[in-house]
Amino acid sequence: MGTTTTYREAIRASLRLALQRDPKVFLMGEDVGRYGGAFAVSKGLLEEFGPERVRDTPLSESAFVGAGIGAAIGGVRPIVEVMTINFSLLALDQVVNNAATLRHMSGGQIGVPLVVRMATGGGRQMAAQHSHSLEGWYAHIPGIRVAVPATVTDAFGMLQAALLEPDPVFIFEHATLYPMEGTLDESPVDLSRAAIRRDGRDLTLITFGGSLPKTLQAAERLAQEGVDAEVVDLRMLRPLDMDTVLGSVARTHRAAIVDEAWRTGSFAAEVAARIQEQGFDLLDGPVLRVCSKEVPMPYAIHMERAALPQVEDILAAAQELVGHHV
Amino acid sequence: MDPSPQAMLKEMLRIRRFEERCAEAYSAGFIRGFLHLYIGEEAVAVGAMHALRPEDAVVSTYREHGHALARGMDMGAIMAEMYGKATGCSHGRGGSMHLFDASRRFYGGYAIVAGGIPVAVGLALADQLLGRTNVTACFFGDGAVAEGEFHEAMNLAALWKLPVLFLCENNLYAMGTGLERHQAQTDLHHKTRGYGVASEVVDGMNVEAVFAATRRAVDVVRLGEPFFLEARTYRFRAHSTADPELYRTKDEVEAWKAKDPIGTLSAWLKLEEGLTEADLRRMETEIQEEIAAAVAFAEASPLESTQELLRHVVAAPQLQEALP
């Protein structure tokens, strides 16, 4: 079963289903209505559900994210779209100081059942203010959930699952994935587990979001060279399913993490640290990281390619790992 | 029914005596962290809360003991919170700056200046979407008016016709920076013109004036329009326990103390309504008994076990945190 569709259309279908199913659900954000969404995700929803439930907001990230928090406390079910992750920095006060803290500061009296979606990542020549991958920063914060759907099915299902959570869920959609085609399975998805996207014996490549297609390509290339890579898609950065990661490393004894963020302080660093803390004896060599170069994202295409992790970089890391074994 | 001036006098006195006791407990080391006293500003909380209904929502600041008490929160639970006890209104997780009582729709003290204002706008949005005629009253100080969040939230509330009462407690100082040194336009209520939001300025040292002005404002808000009420007031004590008060003169403080809302109202009641010293003593005695009981409750209350440390980070987790 399952139909072929795009990541973008899967999110739209999920939004439509949510709006149909629960009259308390509404979508708000910059250009989500008349414009149809900066990435055309919400196209057609204004016409179907009206301006009360598909709300264009002013360019006031702090106010509309904060309003989402207040509305969630007040008993409705907001889905807030922030155009890009770089813009979301303007709302960080509301995220870090309010969304993530209110349940705790109130001694459990109030929760914030809020879903916030935004585009993340580079690879589209959008330069240094529209291209970064800061979802690892969000994953630093206790009190929120961080989802990074990498497949069409997760694009649909993680939003549905997020709407069942009693706490804020942030969904980071890699902008290069929107046109990606895939098979959509509309069955409920489990937010608590990472997924093994490719089985393998020789090494584990751990990744998430927009880096999954590149990592799977790298795994195919490795297979041609006789190296059998397992690919783990983390799916959620918080909470993080280390059981799946460690289960894979227990089979392969070698691991590399592919993460589009800058290496220093990256989420890849967190995963590497946990593997050595919890699975040191499983390892035949150091855990490697394939990350972006430490530079604000350049515009020129050759420079941007050089800055971002590429299939070749993943291959080089894999070969180094396998070399360690020899 | 309008609250009697005598009842409002007692409420103001209750807040003041409570906070004086908090200051003592702070000096004695029972309360730690920050303690921002509201002393001098009591007329604003008491007057404004009387204009609200129980189903209305309140969003406050880190100087919120007065708002919490005037909203009807239990004094013992507030004192226990400051003592960091499990019986505190926020289970000891919040402290002085983060008092909450969801049952009274008191949605907390916010310690990031202006950080509560967008949340208040959202609470009002929920009411509008659900067809409820509630008002959300959002308290903040003059310092908040300089923050982008204030302006973003004001515009959003006006644009969407949300029932928010923006209640600015202008005590003339953003911590230690005087109004004339942080605002180009010191008549703060004029700022709302650009957003098409109606506003009024009221003497925040006069509890009856605050009540009347808030009631007028709430009447507008309940019909589905935001309103900005600027209450001009003054804090008699330092900004916080850490403040050496180098930025204002003793003469200025004394001049404002002459306008003390409690002293002014009790003098008027004596003159016009026959309030006697015996009445005042009885009031004081009742308040001191309540405070003594609150302190005893706080002292006797247990500390939460550190085994519970990770509670309330997320709801009883459907998604377990995987901790290293």
PDB file of C-alpha atoms in Angstrom, chain A residues 24 26 28 52 55-58 60-64 66-67 69-71 73-76 93-94 97-98 100 102-110 142-143 145 164-167 191-192 236 238-240 274 277-278, chain B residues 81 89-91 93-94 98 100-103 105 107 109-110 112 114-116 118-119 121-123 125-130 132 149 152-153 155-156 159-160 309 311-315 317-324:
ATOM      1  CA  LYS A  24      -9.253  23.407  17.505  1.00  0.00           C
ATOM      2  CA  PHE A  26      -5.178  26.061  13.267  1.00  0.00           C
ATOM      3  CA  MET A  28      -0.391  30.380  11.571  1.00  0.00           C
ATOM      4  CA  GLU A  52      -9.456  31.983  11.004  1.00  0.00           C
ATOM      5  CA  ARG A  55      -3.690  32.695   9.534  1.00  0.00           C
ATOM      6  CA  ASP A  56      -1.185  34.957   7.869  1.00  0.00           C
ATOM      7  CA  THR A  57       0.889  36.676  10.529  1.00  0.00           C
ATOM      8  CA  PRO A  58       2.960  39.831  10.514  1.00  0.00           C
ATOM      9  CA  SER A  60       6.833  39.122  14.133  1.00  0.00           C
ATOM     10  CA  GLU A  61       8.380  35.775  14.976  1.00  0.00           C
ATOM     11  CA  SER A  62       8.506  36.440  18.667  1.00  0.00           C
ATOM     12  CA  ALA A  63       4.874  37.549  18.841  1.00  0.00           C
ATOM     13  CA  PHE A  64       3.392  34.729  16.790  1.00  0.00           C
ATOM     14  CA  GLY A  66       4.582  33.448  21.783  1.00  0.00           C
ATOM     15  CA  ALA A  67       0.946  33.688  20.713  1.00  0.00           C
ATOM     16  CA  ILE A  69       2.342  29.247  23.270  1.00  0.00           C
ATOM     17  CA  GLY A  70      -0.467  31.261  24.849  1.00  0.00           C
ATOM     18  CA  ALA A  71      -3.081  29.790  22.519  1.00  0.00           C
ATOM     19  CA  ILE A  73      -2.200  27.014  27.049  1.00  0.00           C
ATOM     20  CA  GLY A  74      -5.617  28.515  26.362  1.00  0.00           C
ATOM     21  CA  GLY A  75      -7.003  25.280  24.943  1.00  0.00           C
ATOM     22  CA  VAL A  76      -6.610  25.366  21.170  1.00  0.00           C
ATOM     23  CA  ASP A  93      13.140  34.005  23.801  1.00  0.00           C
ATOM     24  CA  GLN A  94       9.673  32.514  23.498  1.00  0.00           C
ATOM     25  CA  ASN A  97      12.331  30.958  28.151  1.00  0.00           C
ATOM     26  CA  ASN A  98       8.639  30.116  27.780  1.00  0.00           C
ATOM     27  CA  ALA A 100      10.397  24.916  27.235  1.00  0.00           C
ATOM     28  CA  LEU A 102       6.366  26.813  31.573  1.00  0.00           C
ATOM     29  CA  ARG A 103       5.458  23.270  32.579  1.00  0.00           C
ATOM     30  CA  HIS A 104       8.430  23.131  34.912  1.00  0.00           C
ATOM     31  CA  MET A 105       8.204  26.657  36.333  1.00  0.00           C
ATOM     32  CA  SER A 106       4.529  26.112  37.087  1.00  0.00           C
ATOM     33  CA  GLY A 107       5.212  22.860  38.898  1.00  0.00           C
ATOM     34  CA  GLY A 108       3.370  20.900  36.208  1.00  0.00           C
ATOM     35  CA  GLN A 109       0.223  23.053  36.245  1.00  0.00           C
ATOM     36  CA  ILE A 110       0.344  24.161  32.639  1.00  0.00           C
ATOM     37  CA  PRO A 142      14.966  20.144  27.878  1.00  0.00           C
ATOM     38  CA  GLY A 143      11.201  20.615  27.723  1.00  0.00           C
ATOM     39  CA  ARG A 145      10.761  17.725  21.399  1.00  0.00           C
ATOM     40  CA  LEU A 164      -0.834  14.068  20.121  1.00  0.00           C
ATOM     41  CA  GLU A 165       2.031  15.238  22.333  1.00  0.00           C
ATOM     42  CA  PRO A 166       1.255  17.340  25.428  1.00  0.00           C
ATOM     43  CA  ASP A 167       4.512  19.288  25.073  1.00  0.00           C
ATOM     44  CA  LEU A 191       8.287   9.161  17.642  1.00  0.00           C
ATOM     45  CA  SER A 192      10.305   7.227  20.167  1.00  0.00           C
ATOM     46  CA  MET A 236      14.114  12.588  16.671  1.00  0.00           C
ATOM     47  CA  ARG A 238      15.178  14.917  21.538  1.00  0.00           C
ATOM     48  CA  PRO A 239      14.420  12.440  22.914  1.00  0.00           C
ATOM     49  CA  LEU A 240      17.252  10.551  21.285  1.00  0.00           C
ATOM     50  CA  ARG A 274      27.044   9.079  23.885  1.00  0.00           C
ATOM     51  CA  GLU A 277      30.037   6.778  26.978  1.00  0.00           C
ATOM     52  CA  GLN A 278      27.570   3.975  26.511  1.00  0.00           C
TER      53      GLN A 278
ATOM     54  CA  GLU B  81       7.007  28.700  46.985  1.00  0.00           C
ATOM     55  CA  CYS B  89       2.231  27.224  44.255  1.00  0.00           C
ATOM     56  CA  SER B  90       4.820  26.125  41.670  1.00  0.00           C
ATOM     57  CA  HIS B  91       6.106  23.184  43.734  1.00  0.00           C
ATOM     58  CA  ARG B  93      10.305  25.088  40.835  1.00  0.00           C
ATOM     59  CA  GLY B  94       9.556  28.742  40.247  1.00  0.00           C
ATOM     60  CA  HIS B  98       7.387  32.450  38.816  1.00  0.00           C
ATOM     61  CA  PHE B 100       1.415  30.177  38.968  1.00  0.00           C
ATOM     62  CA  ASP B 101      -2.146  29.150  39.720  1.00  0.00           C
ATOM     63  CA  ALA B 102      -3.871  27.599  36.737  1.00  0.00           C
ATOM     64  CA  SER B 103      -7.113  27.204  38.703  1.00  0.00           C
ATOM     65  CA  ARG B 105      -6.097  31.453  35.365  1.00  0.00           C
ATOM     66  CA  TYR B 107      -0.577  32.154  34.104  1.00  0.00           C
ATOM     67  CA  GLY B 109       5.240  35.559  36.570  1.00  0.00           C
ATOM     68  CA  TYR B 110       7.578  36.077  33.626  1.00  0.00           C
ATOM     69  CA  ILE B 112      12.138  38.130  30.860  1.00  0.00           C
ATOM     70  CA  ALA B 114       8.042  41.700  27.960  1.00  0.00           C
ATOM     71  CA  GLY B 115       8.319  37.921  27.528  1.00  0.00           C
ATOM     72  CA  GLY B 116       4.821  37.329  28.870  1.00  0.00           C
ATOM     73  CA  PRO B 118       3.040  37.477  23.411  1.00  0.00           C
ATOM     74  CA  VAL B 119       1.758  34.659  25.630  1.00  0.00           C
ATOM     75  CA  VAL B 121      -1.930  37.657  23.174  1.00  0.00           C
ATOM     76  CA  GLY B 122      -2.112  33.909  22.551  1.00  0.00           C
ATOM     77  CA  LEU B 123      -4.375  33.313  25.533  1.00  0.00           C
ATOM     78  CA  LEU B 125      -6.500  34.346  20.692  1.00  0.00           C
ATOM     79  CA  ALA B 126      -7.622  31.038  22.205  1.00  0.00           C
ATOM     80  CA  ASP B 127     -10.571  32.803  23.831  1.00  0.00           C
ATOM     81  CA  GLN B 128     -11.497  34.464  20.559  1.00  0.00           C
ATOM     82  CA  LEU B 129     -11.262  31.197  18.601  1.00  0.00           C
ATOM     83  CA  LEU B 130     -13.336  29.334  21.175  1.00  0.00           C
ATOM     84  CA  ARG B 132     -15.370  32.913  24.941  1.00  0.00           C
ATOM     85  CA  GLU B 149       8.068  41.847  21.912  1.00  0.00           C
ATOM     86  CA  GLU B 152       5.048  42.959  18.000  1.00  0.00           C
ATOM     87  CA  ALA B 153       2.393  41.819  20.442  1.00  0.00           C
ATOM     88  CA  ASN B 155       0.366  45.120  16.654  1.00  0.00           C
ATOM     89  CA  LEU B 156      -0.835  41.513  16.573  1.00  0.00           C
ATOM     90  CA  LEU B 159      -4.637  43.459  13.937  1.00  0.00           C
ATOM     91  CA  TRP B 160      -6.632  40.458  15.135  1.00  0.00           C
ATOM     92  CA  LEU B 309      14.073  16.458  39.954  1.00  0.00           C
ATOM     93  CA  ARG B 311       9.420  15.771  36.915  1.00  0.00           C
ATOM     94  CA  HIS B 312       7.566  18.520  35.090  1.00  0.00           C
ATOM     95  CA  VAL B 313      10.142  18.851  32.321  1.00  0.00           C
ATOM     96  CA  VAL B 314       7.646  17.162  30.025  1.00  0.00           C
ATOM     97  CA  ALA B 315       4.296  15.573  30.801  1.00  0.00           C
ATOM     98  CA  PRO B 317       6.271  11.117  29.107  1.00  0.00           C
ATOM     99  CA  GLN B 318       4.743   9.278  26.229  1.00  0.00           C
ATOM    100  CA  LEU B 319       8.205   9.901  24.881  1.00  0.00           C
ATOM    101  CA  GLN B 320      10.728   8.944  27.534  1.00  0.00           C
ATOM    102  CA  GLU B 321      13.791  11.119  27.760  1.00  0.00           C
ATOM    103  CA  ALA B 322      16.793   8.926  27.117  1.00  0.00           C
ATOM    104  CA  LEU B 323      19.272  10.204  29.643  1.00  0.00           C
ATOM    105  CA  PRO B 324      22.888   9.224  29.513  1.00  0.00           C
TER     106      PRO B 324
END
